[in-house]
Amino acid sequence: QKEVEQDPGPLSVPEGAIVSLNCTYSNSAFQYFMWYRQYSRKGPELLMYTYSSGNKEDGRFTAQVDKSSKYISLFIRDSQPSDSATYLCAMSLMNTGFQKLVFGTGTRLLVSP
Amino acid sequence: SAVISQKPSRDICQRGTSLTIQCQVDSQVTMMFWYRQQPGQSLTLIATANQGSEATYESGFVIDKFPISRPNLTFSTLTVSNMSPEDSSIYLCSVVYQETQYFGPGTRLLVL
């Protein structure tokens, strides 16, 4: 079993839709939870990170962590064609912080005009 | 933010040869990281490179196959040695800068 599971997609939605991207994990010791966006032929870029359970909002993006269920989500409101990319969840332990990240396989999102 | 460049951006190599990938960052950083991203698989950490000390390799990766240099605080190289088709992948370097891990654009390697 992988430490972090993520549906690879692709997930196809029309412009303006609300998108829900999810990851599950098995290691209850993970403390930091991140979402990266990766455009084709580019490196991943950090979208958001959260520490502990709860919600965090940044513009059209909301990150949600449920540590009791070992489940994290990224919601994108009013999705745009420019949101078309692969979204990677990543996690790390308290003592490694932002260093040793464990990634999901990524979900490819396609937003059609 | 930290801006990272990698060279080459892509290469096609013959099996049995070696390729050295360069990573340059525009800020001084203590740690640099090398990842591998294979099709359909998650980003996997190969090793952590600290300036002035030996690199630390993750389980499944060895120095003879992936030697790393870290001559200063802004530069690192990763060599993929004695390549086989299974080494075909994207190799990315990254740094932690101000509580964010930044990634380079990656080097696409195809081994024939």
PDB file of N, CA, C and O in Angstrom, chain B residues 8 35 48 50 52 67 74-75 84 98 103 111:
ATOM      1  N   PRO B   8      20.689  19.668 -18.618  1.00  0.00           N
ATOM      2  CA  PRO B   8      19.889  20.068 -19.772  1.00  0.00           C
ATOM      3  C   PRO B   8      18.399  19.969 -19.453  1.00  0.00           C
ATOM      4  O   PRO B   8      18.017  19.388 -18.447  1.00  0.00           O
ATOM      5  N   TYR B  35      14.773  14.715  -7.033  1.00  0.00           N
ATOM      6  CA  TYR B  35      13.612  13.837  -7.149  1.00  0.00           C
ATOM      7  C   TYR B  35      13.591  13.183  -8.525  1.00  0.00           C
ATOM      8  O   TYR B  35      14.136  13.703  -9.500  1.00  0.00           O
ATOM      9  N   THR B  48      19.200  13.947  -0.567  1.00  0.00           N
ATOM     10  CA  THR B  48      19.331  15.318  -0.070  1.00  0.00           C
ATOM     11  C   THR B  48      20.799  15.693  -0.123  1.00  0.00           C
ATOM     12  O   THR B  48      21.658  14.935   0.349  1.00  0.00           O
ATOM     13  N   ASN B  50      23.618  18.374   0.975  1.00  0.00           N
ATOM     14  CA  ASN B  50      24.035  19.493   1.819  1.00  0.00           C
ATOM     15  C   ASN B  50      25.411  19.957   1.388  1.00  0.00           C
ATOM     16  O   ASN B  50      26.280  19.136   1.069  1.00  0.00           O
ATOM     17  N   GLY B  52      29.051  20.820   1.592  1.00  0.00           N
ATOM     18  CA  GLY B  52      30.155  20.479   2.473  1.00  0.00           C
ATOM     19  C   GLY B  52      30.060  19.120   3.126  1.00  0.00           C
ATOM     20  O   GLY B  52      30.888  18.782   3.973  1.00  0.00           O
ATOM     21  N   PRO B  67      25.578   9.575  -8.190  1.00  0.00           N
ATOM     22  CA  PRO B  67      26.498  10.459  -7.451  1.00  0.00           C
ATOM     23  C   PRO B  67      26.053  11.906  -7.549  1.00  0.00           C
ATOM     24  O   PRO B  67      25.571  12.359  -8.588  1.00  0.00           O
ATOM     25  N   THR B  74      24.579  27.382  -3.954  1.00  0.00           N
ATOM     26  CA  THR B  74      23.624  27.682  -5.020  1.00  0.00           C
ATOM     27  C   THR B  74      23.646  26.663  -6.158  1.00  0.00           C
ATOM     28  O   THR B  74      22.920  26.828  -7.148  1.00  0.00           O
ATOM     29  N   PHE B  75      24.429  25.605  -6.037  1.00  0.00           N
ATOM     30  CA  PHE B  75      24.624  24.719  -7.180  1.00  0.00           C
ATOM     31  C   PHE B  75      24.753  23.267  -6.731  1.00  0.00           C
ATOM     32  O   PHE B  75      25.323  22.969  -5.679  1.00  0.00           O
ATOM     33  N   SER B  84      20.149   2.683 -17.958  1.00  0.00           N
ATOM     34  CA  SER B  84      19.330   1.673 -18.615  1.00  0.00           C
ATOM     35  C   SER B  84      17.990   2.316 -18.954  1.00  0.00           C
ATOM     36  O   SER B  84      17.659   3.393 -18.426  1.00  0.00           O
ATOM     37  N   GLN B  98      12.510  29.755   2.777  1.00  0.00           N
ATOM     38  CA  GLN B  98      11.446  30.444   3.510  1.00  0.00           C
ATOM     39  C   GLN B  98      10.192  29.576   3.621  1.00  0.00           C
ATOM     40  O   GLN B  98       9.087  29.986   3.242  1.00  0.00           O
ATOM     41  N   PHE B 103      10.638  23.909  -6.819  1.00  0.00           N
ATOM     42  CA  PHE B 103      11.136  22.910  -7.755  1.00  0.00           C
ATOM     43  C   PHE B 103      11.666  23.571  -9.027  1.00  0.00           C
ATOM     44  O   PHE B 103      11.141  24.591  -9.490  1.00  0.00           O
ATOM     45  N   VAL B 111      16.284   7.039 -22.163  1.00  0.00           N
ATOM     46  CA  VAL B 111      17.412   6.133 -22.360  1.00  0.00           C
ATOM     47  C   VAL B 111      16.997   5.037 -23.346  1.00  0.00           C
ATOM     48  O   VAL B 111      16.005   4.342 -23.134  1.00  0.00           O
TER      49      VAL B 111
END
